[in-house]
Coordinates of C-alpha atoms and ligand atoms in Angstrom, one line a residue:
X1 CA -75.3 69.1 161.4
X2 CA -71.8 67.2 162.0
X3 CA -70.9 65.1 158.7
X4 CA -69.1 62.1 158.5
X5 CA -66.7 63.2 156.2
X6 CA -66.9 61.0 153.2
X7 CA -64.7 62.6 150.5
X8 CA -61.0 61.4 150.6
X9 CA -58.6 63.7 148.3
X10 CA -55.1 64.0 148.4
X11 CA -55.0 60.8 151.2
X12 CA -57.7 62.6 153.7
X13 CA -60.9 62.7 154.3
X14 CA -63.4 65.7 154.6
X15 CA -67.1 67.1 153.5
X16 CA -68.0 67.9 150.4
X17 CA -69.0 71.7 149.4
X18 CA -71.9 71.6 147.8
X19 CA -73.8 72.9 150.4
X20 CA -76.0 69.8 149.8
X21 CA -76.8 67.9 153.2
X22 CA -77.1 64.2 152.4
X23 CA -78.3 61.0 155.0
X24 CA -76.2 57.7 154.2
X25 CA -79.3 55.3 155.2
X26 CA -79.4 51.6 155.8
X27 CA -82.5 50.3 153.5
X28 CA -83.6 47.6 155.8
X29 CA -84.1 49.3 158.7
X30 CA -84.0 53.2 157.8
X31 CA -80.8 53.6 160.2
X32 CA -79.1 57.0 159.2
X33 CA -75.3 55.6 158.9
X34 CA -73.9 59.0 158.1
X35 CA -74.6 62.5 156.8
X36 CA -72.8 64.4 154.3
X37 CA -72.4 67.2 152.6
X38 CA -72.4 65.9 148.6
X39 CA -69.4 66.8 146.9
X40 CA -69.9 69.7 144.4
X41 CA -67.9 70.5 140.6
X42 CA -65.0 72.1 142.9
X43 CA -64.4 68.8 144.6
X44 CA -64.2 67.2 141.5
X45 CA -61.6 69.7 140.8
X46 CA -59.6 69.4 143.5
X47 CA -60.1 65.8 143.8
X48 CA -58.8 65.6 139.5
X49 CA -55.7 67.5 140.4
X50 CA -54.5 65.5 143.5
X51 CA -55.0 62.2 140.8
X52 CA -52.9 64.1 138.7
X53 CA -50.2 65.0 140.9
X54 CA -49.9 61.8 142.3
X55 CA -49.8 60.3 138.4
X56 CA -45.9 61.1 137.9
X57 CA -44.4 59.3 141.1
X58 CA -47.1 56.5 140.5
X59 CA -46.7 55.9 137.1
X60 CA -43.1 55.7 137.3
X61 CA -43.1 53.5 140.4
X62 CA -42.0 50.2 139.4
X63 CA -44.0 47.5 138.7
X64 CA -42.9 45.6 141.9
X65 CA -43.5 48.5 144.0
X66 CA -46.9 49.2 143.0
X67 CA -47.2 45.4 143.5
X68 CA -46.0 45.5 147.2
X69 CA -48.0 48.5 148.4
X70 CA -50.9 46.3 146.9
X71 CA -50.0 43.3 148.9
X72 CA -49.5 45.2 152.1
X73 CA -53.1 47.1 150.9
X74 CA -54.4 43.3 150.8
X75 CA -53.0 42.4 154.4
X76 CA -55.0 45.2 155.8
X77 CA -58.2 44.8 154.5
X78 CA -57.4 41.3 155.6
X79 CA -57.2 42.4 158.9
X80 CA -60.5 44.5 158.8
X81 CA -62.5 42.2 157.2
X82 CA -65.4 41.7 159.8
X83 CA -65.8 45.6 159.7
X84 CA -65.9 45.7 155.9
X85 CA -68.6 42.8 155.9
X86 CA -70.7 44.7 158.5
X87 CA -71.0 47.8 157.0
X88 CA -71.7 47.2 153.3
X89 CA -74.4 44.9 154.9
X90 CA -75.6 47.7 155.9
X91 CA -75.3 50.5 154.0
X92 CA -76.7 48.0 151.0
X93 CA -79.4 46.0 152.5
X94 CA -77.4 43.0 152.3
X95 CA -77.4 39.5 154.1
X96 CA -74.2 39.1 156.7
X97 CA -73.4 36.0 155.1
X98 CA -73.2 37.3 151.4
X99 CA -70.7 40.4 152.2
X100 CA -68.8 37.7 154.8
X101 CA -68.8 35.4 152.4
X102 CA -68.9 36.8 148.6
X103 CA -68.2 40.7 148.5
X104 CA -65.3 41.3 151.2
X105 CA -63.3 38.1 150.4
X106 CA -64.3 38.6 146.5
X107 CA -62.4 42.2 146.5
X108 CA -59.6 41.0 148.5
X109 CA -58.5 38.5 146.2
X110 CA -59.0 40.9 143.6
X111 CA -56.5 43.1 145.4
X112 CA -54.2 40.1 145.3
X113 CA -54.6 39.3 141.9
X114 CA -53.9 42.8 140.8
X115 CA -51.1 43.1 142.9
X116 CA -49.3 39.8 140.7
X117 CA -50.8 41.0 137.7
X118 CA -48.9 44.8 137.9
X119 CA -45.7 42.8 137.4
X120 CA -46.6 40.8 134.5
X121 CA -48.0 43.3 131.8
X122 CA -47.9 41.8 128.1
X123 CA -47.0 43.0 124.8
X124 CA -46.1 41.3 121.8
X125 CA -42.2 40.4 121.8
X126 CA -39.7 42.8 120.8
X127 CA -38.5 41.6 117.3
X128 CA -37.4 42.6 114.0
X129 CA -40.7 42.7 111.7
X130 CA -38.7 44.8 109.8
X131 CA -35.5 43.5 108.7
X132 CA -33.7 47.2 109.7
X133 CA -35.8 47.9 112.8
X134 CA -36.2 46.3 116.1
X135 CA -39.6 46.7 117.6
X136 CA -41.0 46.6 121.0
X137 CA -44.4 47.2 122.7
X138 CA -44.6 49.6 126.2
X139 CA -48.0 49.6 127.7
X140 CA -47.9 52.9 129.3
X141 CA -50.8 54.4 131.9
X142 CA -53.3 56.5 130.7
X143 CA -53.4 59.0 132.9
X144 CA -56.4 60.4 135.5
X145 CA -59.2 57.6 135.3
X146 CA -62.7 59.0 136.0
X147 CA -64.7 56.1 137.5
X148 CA -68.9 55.7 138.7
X149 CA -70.1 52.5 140.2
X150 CA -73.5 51.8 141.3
X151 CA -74.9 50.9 144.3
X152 CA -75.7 46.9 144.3
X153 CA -72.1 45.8 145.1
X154 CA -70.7 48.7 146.3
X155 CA -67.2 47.5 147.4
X156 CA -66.4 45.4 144.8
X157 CA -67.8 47.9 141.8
X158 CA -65.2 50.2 143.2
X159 CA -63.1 47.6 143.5
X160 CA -63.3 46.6 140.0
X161 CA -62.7 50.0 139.0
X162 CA -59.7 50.7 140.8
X163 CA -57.6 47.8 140.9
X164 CA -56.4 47.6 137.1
X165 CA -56.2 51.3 136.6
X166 CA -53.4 51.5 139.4
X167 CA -51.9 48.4 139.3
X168 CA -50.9 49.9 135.3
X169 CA -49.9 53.0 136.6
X170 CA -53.2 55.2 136.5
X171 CA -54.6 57.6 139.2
X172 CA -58.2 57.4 140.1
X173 CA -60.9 59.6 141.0
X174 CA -63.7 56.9 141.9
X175 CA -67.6 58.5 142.7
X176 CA -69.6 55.7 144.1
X177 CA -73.4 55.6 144.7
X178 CA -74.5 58.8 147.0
X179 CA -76.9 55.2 148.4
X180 CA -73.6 53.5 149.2
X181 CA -70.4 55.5 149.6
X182 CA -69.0 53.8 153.0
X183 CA -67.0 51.1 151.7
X184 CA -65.7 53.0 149.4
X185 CA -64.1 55.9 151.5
X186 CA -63.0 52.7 153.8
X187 CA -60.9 50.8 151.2
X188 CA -59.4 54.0 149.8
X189 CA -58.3 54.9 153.1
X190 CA -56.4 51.3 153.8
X191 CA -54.6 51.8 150.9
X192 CA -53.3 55.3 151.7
X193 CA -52.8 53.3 155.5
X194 CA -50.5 50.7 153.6
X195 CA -48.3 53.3 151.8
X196 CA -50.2 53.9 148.3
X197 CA -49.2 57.7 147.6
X198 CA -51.8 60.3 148.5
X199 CA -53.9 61.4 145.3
X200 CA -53.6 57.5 144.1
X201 CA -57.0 57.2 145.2
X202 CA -59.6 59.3 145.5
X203 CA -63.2 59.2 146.2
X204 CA -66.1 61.9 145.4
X205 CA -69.4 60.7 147.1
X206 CA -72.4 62.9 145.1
X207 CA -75.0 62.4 142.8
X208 CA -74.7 61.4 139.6
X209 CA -76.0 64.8 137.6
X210 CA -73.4 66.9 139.5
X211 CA -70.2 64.5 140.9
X212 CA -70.5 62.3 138.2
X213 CA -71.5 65.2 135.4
X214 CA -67.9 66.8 136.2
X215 CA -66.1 64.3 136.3
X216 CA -67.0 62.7 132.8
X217 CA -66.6 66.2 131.2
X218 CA -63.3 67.2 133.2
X219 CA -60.4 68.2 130.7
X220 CA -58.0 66.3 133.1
X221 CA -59.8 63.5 133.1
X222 CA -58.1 60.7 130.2
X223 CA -60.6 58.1 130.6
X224 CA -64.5 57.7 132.1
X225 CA -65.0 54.1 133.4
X226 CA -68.4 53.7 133.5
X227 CA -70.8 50.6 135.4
X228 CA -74.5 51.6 136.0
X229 CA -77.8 51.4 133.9
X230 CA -77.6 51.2 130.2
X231 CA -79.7 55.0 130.3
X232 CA -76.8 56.5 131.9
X233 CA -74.0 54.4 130.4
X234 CA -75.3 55.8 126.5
X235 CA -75.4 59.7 128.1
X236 CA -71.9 59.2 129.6
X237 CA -70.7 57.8 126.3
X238 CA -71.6 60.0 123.9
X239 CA -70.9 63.2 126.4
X240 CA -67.2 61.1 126.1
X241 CA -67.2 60.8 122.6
X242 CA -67.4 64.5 122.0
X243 CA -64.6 64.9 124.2
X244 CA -62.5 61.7 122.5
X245 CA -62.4 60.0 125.3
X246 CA -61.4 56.7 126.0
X247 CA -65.0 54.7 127.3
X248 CA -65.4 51.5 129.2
X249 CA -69.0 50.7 129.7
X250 CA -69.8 48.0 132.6
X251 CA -74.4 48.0 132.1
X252 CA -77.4 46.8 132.4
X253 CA -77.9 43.1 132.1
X254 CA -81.1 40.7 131.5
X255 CA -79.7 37.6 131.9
X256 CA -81.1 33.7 130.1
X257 CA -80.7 30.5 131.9
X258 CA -81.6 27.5 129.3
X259 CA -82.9 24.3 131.0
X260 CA -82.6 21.6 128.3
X261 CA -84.9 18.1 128.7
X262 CA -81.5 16.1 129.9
X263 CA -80.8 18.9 132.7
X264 CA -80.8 17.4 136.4
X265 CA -83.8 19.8 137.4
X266 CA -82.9 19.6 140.8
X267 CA -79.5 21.2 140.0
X268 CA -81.1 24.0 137.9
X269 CA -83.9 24.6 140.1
X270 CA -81.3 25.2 142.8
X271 CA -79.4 27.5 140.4
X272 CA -81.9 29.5 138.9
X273 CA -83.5 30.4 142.8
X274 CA -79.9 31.1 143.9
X275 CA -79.1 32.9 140.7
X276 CA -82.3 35.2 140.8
X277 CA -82.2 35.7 144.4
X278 CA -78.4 36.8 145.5
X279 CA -78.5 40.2 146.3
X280 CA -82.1 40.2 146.5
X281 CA -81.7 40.0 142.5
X282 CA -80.2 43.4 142.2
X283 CA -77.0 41.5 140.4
X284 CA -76.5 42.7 136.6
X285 CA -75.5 39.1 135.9
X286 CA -78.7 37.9 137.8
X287 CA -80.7 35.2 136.4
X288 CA -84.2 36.6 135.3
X289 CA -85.4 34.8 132.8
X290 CA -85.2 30.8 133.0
X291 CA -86.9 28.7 129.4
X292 CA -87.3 25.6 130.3
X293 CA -87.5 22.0 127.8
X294 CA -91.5 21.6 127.5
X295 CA -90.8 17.9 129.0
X296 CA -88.9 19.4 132.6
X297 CA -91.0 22.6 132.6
X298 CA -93.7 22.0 134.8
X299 CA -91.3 19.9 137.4
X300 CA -89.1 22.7 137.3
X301 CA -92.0 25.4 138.0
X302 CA -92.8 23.5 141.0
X303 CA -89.6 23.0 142.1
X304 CA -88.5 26.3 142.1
X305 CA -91.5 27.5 144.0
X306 CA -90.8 25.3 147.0
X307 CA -87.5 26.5 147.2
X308 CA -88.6 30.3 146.8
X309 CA -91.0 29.1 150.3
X310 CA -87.7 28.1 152.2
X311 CA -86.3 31.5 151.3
X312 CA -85.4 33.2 154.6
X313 CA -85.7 37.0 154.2
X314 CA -84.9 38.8 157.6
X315 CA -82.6 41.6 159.7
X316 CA -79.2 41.8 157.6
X317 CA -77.0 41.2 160.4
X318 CA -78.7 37.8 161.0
X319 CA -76.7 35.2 160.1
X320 CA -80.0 33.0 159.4
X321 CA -81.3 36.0 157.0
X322 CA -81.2 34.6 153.1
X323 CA -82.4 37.4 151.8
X324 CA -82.1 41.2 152.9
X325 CA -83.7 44.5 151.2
X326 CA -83.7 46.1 148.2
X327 CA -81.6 49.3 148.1
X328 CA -84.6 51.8 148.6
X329 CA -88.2 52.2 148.2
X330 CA -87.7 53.6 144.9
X331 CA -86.3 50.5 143.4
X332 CA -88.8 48.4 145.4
X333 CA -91.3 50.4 144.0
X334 CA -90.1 49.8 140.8
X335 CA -89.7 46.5 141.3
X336 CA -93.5 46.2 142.7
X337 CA -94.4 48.1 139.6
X338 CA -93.5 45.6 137.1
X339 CA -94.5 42.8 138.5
X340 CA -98.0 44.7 138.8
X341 CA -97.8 45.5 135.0
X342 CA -97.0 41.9 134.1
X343 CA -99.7 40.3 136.2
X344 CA -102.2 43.2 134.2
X345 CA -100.7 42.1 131.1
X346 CA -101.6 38.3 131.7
X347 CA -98.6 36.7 133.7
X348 CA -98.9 34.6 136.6
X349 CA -97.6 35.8 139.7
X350 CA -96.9 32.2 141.4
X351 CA -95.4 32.9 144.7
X352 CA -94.7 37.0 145.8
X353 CA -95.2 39.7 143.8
X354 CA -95.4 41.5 147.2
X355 CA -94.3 43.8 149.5
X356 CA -94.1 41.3 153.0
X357 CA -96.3 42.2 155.3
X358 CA -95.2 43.1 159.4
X359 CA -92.3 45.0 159.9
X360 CA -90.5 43.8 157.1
X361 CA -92.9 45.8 154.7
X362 CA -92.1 49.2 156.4
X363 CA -88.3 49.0 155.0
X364 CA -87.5 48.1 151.3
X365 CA -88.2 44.4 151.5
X366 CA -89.7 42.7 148.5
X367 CA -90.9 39.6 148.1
X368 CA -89.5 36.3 146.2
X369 CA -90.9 35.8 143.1
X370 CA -91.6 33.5 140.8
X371 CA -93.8 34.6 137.2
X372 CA -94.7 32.3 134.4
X373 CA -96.8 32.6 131.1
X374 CA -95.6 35.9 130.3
X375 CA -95.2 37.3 126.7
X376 CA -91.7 37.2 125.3
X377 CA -92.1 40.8 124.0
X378 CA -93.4 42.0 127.6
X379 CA -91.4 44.8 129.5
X380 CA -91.1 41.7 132.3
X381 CA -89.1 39.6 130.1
X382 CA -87.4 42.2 128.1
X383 CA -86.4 44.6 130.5
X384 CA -84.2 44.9 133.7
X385 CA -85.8 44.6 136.7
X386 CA -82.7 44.4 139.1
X387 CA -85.3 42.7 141.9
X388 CA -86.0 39.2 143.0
X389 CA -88.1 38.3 140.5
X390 CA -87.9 34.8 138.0
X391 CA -89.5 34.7 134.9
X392 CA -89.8 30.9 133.5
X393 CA -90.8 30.5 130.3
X394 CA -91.3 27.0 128.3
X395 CA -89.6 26.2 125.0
X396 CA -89.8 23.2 122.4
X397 CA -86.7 23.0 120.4
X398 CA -83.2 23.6 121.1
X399 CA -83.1 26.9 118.1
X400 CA -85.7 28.2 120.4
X401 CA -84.2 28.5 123.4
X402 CA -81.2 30.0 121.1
X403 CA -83.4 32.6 119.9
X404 CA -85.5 33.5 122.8
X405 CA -82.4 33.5 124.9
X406 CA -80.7 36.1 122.9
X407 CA -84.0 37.6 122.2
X408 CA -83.4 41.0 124.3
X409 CA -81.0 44.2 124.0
X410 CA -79.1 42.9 126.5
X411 CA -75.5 40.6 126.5
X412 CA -74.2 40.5 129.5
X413 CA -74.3 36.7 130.9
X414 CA -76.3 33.7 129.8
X415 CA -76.2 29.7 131.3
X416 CA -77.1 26.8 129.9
X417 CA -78.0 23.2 131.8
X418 CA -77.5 20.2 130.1
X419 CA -75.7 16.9 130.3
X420 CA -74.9 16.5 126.7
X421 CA -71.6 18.0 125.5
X422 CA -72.8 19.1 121.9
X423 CA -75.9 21.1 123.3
X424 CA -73.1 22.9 126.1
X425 CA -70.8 23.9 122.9
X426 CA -73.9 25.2 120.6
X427 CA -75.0 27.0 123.8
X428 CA -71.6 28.5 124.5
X429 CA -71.0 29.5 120.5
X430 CA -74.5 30.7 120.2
X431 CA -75.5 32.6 123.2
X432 CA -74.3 36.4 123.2
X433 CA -73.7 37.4 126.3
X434 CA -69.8 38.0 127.6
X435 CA -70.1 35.3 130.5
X436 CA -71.7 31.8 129.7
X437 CA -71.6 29.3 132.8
X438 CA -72.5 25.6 131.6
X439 CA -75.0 23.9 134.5
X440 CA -74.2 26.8 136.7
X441 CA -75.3 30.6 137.4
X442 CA -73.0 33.4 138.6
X443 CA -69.5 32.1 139.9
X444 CA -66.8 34.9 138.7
X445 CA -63.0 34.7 139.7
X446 CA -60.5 37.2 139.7
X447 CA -58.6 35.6 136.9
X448 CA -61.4 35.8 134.5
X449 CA -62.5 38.4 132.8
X450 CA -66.2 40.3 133.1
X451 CA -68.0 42.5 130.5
X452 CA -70.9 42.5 128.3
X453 CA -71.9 42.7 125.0
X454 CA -74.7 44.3 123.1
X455 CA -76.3 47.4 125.1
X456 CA -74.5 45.4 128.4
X457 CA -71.4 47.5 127.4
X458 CA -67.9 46.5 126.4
X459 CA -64.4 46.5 128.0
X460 CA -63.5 44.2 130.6
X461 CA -63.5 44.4 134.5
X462 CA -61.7 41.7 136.2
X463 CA -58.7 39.5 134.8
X464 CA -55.8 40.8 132.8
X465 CA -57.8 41.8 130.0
X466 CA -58.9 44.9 131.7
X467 CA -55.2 46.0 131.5
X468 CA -56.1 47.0 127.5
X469 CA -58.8 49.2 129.1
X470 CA -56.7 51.2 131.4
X471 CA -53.4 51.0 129.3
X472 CA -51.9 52.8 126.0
X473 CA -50.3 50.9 123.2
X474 CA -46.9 52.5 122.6
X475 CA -45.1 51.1 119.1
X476 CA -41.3 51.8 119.5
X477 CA -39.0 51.3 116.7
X478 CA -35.9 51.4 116.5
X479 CA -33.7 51.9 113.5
X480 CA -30.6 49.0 113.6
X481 CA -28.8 49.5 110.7
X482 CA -27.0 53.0 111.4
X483 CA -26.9 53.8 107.6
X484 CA -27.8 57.4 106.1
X485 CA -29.0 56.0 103.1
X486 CA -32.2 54.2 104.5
X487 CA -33.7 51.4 102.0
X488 CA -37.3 53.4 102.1
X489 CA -36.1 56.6 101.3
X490 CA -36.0 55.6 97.7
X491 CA -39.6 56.8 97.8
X492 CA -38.4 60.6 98.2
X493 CA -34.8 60.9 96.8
X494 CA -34.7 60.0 93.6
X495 CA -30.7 59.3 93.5
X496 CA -28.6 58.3 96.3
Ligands
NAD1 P1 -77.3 54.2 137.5 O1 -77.0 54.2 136.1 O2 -78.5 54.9 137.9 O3 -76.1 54.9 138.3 C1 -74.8 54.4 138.3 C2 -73.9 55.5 138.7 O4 -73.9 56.5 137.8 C3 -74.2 56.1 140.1 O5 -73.0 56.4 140.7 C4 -74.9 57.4 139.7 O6 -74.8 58.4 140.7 C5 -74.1 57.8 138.4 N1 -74.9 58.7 137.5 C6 -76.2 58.8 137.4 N2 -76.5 59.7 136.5 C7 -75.3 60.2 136.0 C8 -74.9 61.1 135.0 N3 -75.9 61.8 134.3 N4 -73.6 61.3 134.8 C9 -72.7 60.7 135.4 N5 -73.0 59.7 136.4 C10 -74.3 59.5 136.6 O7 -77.3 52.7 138.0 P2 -77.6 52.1 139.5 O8 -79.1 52.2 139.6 O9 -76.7 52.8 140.5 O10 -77.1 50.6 139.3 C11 -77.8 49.6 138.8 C12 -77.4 49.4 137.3 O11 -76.0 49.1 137.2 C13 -78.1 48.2 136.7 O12 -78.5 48.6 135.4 C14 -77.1 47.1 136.6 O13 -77.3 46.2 135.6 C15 -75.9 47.9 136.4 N6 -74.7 47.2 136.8 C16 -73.9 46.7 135.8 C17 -72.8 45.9 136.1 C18 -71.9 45.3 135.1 O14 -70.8 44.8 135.4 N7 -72.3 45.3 133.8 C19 -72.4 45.7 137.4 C20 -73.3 46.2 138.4 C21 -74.4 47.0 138.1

């Protein structure tokens, strides 16, 4: 069988060894896109030492000439946008309009941003906090970065990973989704195109209990950068913390949206269907569970089902398509699942809780929907689904919608929807979660930073906070006095 080559180490691309035979498909039609052969522990070797070859030229490069290569990286993914957008629609199920429109643009800029933020690292200014020392800060790369993303944004997960580590000065070994590698091999190989050193960037496509086992536990390997489920994330961490390895943890997420009585229900109704539907809800930020004010709850119920009816679902590559497949039958089936279990446990399914019937039903297609009068302590309310699935849920005073909202293990993102000022600040104060939006649900920009909190993770992707994930600390101090004597050797010599 001829493979598609999807490993790129050392700034080319080639099969894996493994001697496993793998088909790249596209969930919403069953198109192969590719085959491969997975990549095995000895290209997670070889892929580990072209990262740390590279990691002496690269880390030494200046700050402005990581920056340019980045820009020029930037120009051409510019330049192949169209074919970027076409093929994570594909190889993820996705609607045309959301890669054309959210992930290819949304990665770009991050590019961009990275490339200005290289040349503007921060430490605290150099000084004398002692009166016979100066002092100054270096934040210094940390060496090979072991990476995983998952498969729901494909691109920009890599992305995410990549960008900080090498705009500091780190070298990257990235594994993607086996489900969703294509991307992935694509944007490494611009940035080898534009003139970012070979071994910069490479990119193991296998599965997670062989790629991704050998790259967490690889000696070379300084730090493991880690976004997928919470299950995996707690295995990959304490497998780390054996080794003393630096962690950042990117997980699951079960995200709150808080209607108070003085929302505009129009707005949130709009919001939440949006918010649980992009991506066909497989979004860690998603919104999944939406407690509504007792006085707006059954207008908002209502509203939100009528929209769910509008809700296009269709071929990816149709522009008119709102909502495209989940990533495989297994996750529909998991999604179908749950809703099943809720509906036996008492919920109302109130529009979906379906697989579509015709064609669409034959690929991983689920259907829009909406759930209400299930149990706050249900596996529907309390657990990620990662489908397109709304739970609404009615509350009577403001402490509890506080409580129910925060009332799971997860912290990732919350919202709140409101029109008075003191409710927004108590919301924004009170809610855990590492992202609250005010009267919206899911906007992220490259300047701010993204991370959760609770069993979400911690560290941050996005922003110039995820510099102090991919960066050491380095204390330099430097004596100013040039005397023999010092002042604090009193403590050992007893006389001058
Ligand atoms: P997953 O945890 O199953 O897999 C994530 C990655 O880990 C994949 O590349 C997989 O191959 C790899 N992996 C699996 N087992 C491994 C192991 N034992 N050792 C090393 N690597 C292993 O998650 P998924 O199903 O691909 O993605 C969905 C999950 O990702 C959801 O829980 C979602 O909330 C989460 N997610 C979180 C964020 C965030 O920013 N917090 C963003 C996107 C997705």
């Amino acid at each position: 069988m001829e493979t598609t080559g999807l490993q790129f180490i050392a700034g080319k691309r080639r099969s894996g060894t493994s001697g496993e035979h793998y088909e790249v498909t596209n969930p919403a039609t069953g198109e192969v896109l590719a085959t491969e052969i997975l990549a095995g522990p000895e290209d997670v070797d070889e892929a580990v030492a072209a990262a740390r070859a590279a990691f002496c030229e690269w880390s030494r490069a200046t700050p402005a000439e990581r920056s340019e290569a980045m820009l020029r990286w930037a120009d051409r993914l510019d330049a192949r946008a169209e074919e970027f957008a076409r093929v994570e629609s594909r190889n993820a199920g996705k609607p045309i309009r959301l890669t054309e429109g959210f992930d290819v643009p949304g990665t770009i800029d991050n590019v961009r941003f990275f490339a200005g933020a290289a040349r503007n690292l921060e430490g605290r200014g150099s000084a004398e906090y002692s009166a016979d020392h100066t002092s100054a800060i270096r934040r210094e790369p940390i060496g090979v970065i072991g990476s995983i993303a998952p498969w729901n944004y494909p691109l920009q997960m890599g992305a995410w990973k990549i960008l900080p580590a090498i705009a500091a000065g780190n070298t990257i070994v990235l594994k993607p989704s086996e489900l969703t590698p294509l991307t992935s091999v694509m944007f490494a190989e611009a940035a080898e195109e534009a003139g970012i050193p070979d071994g910069v960037i490479n990119i193991v496509t296998g599965t997670g209990p062989i790629a991704g086992q050998a790259l967490v536990t690889h000696p070379d390997v300084a730090m493991v950068s880690f976004t997928g489920s919470t299950a995996v994330g707690r295995q990959v961490a304490s497998q780390a913390a054996g080794l003393v390895k630096r962690v950042h943890l990117e997980l699951g997420g079960k995200a709150p949206f808080v209607v108070f009585d003085d929302a505009d229900v129009e707005a949130a109704a709009r919001g939440a269907v949006a918010g649980a539907l992009i991506n066909a809800g497989q979004d860690c930020t998603a919104a999944t569970r939406a407690y509504v004010q007792r006085p707006l709850y059954g207008a908002f119920v209502e509203r939100v089902a009528e929209l769910l009816d509008g809700v296009r679902l269709g071929p990816v590559d149709d522009p008119a398509t709102d909502m495209g497949s989940l990533i495989s039958f297994k996750q529909r089936d998991k999604v179908a699942a749950m809703v099943d279990a809720a509906r036996e446990a008492g919920a109302t399914v109130v529009r979906g809780g379906k697989i579509p019937d015709g064609p669409l039903g034959q690929a991983a297609y689920y259907e829009p929907t909406l759930i209400t009068d299930a149990a706050q302590d249900s596996a529907i309310v309390q657990q990620e689904v990662f489908g397109p699935v709304l739970v609404v849920l009615p509350f009577d005073t403001d402490d509890d919608a506080i409580r129910l909202a925060n009332d799971t293990p997860y912290g990732l993102a919350a919202s709140a929807w409101t029109s008075n000022v003191f409710r927004a600040g108590r919301a924004t104060r009170e809610m855990q979660a590492g992202c609250v939006w005010i009267n919206d649900h899911i906007p992220i920009i490259s300047e701010m930073p993204h991370g959760g909190y609770k069993a979400s993770g911690f560290g941050k992707d996005m922003s110039a906070y995820a510099f102090d994930e991919y960066t050491n600390i380095k204390h330099v101090m430097t004596e100013i006095t040039g005397d023999q004597h010092k002042s604090w050797h009193d403590v050992i010599f007893t006389s001058s």
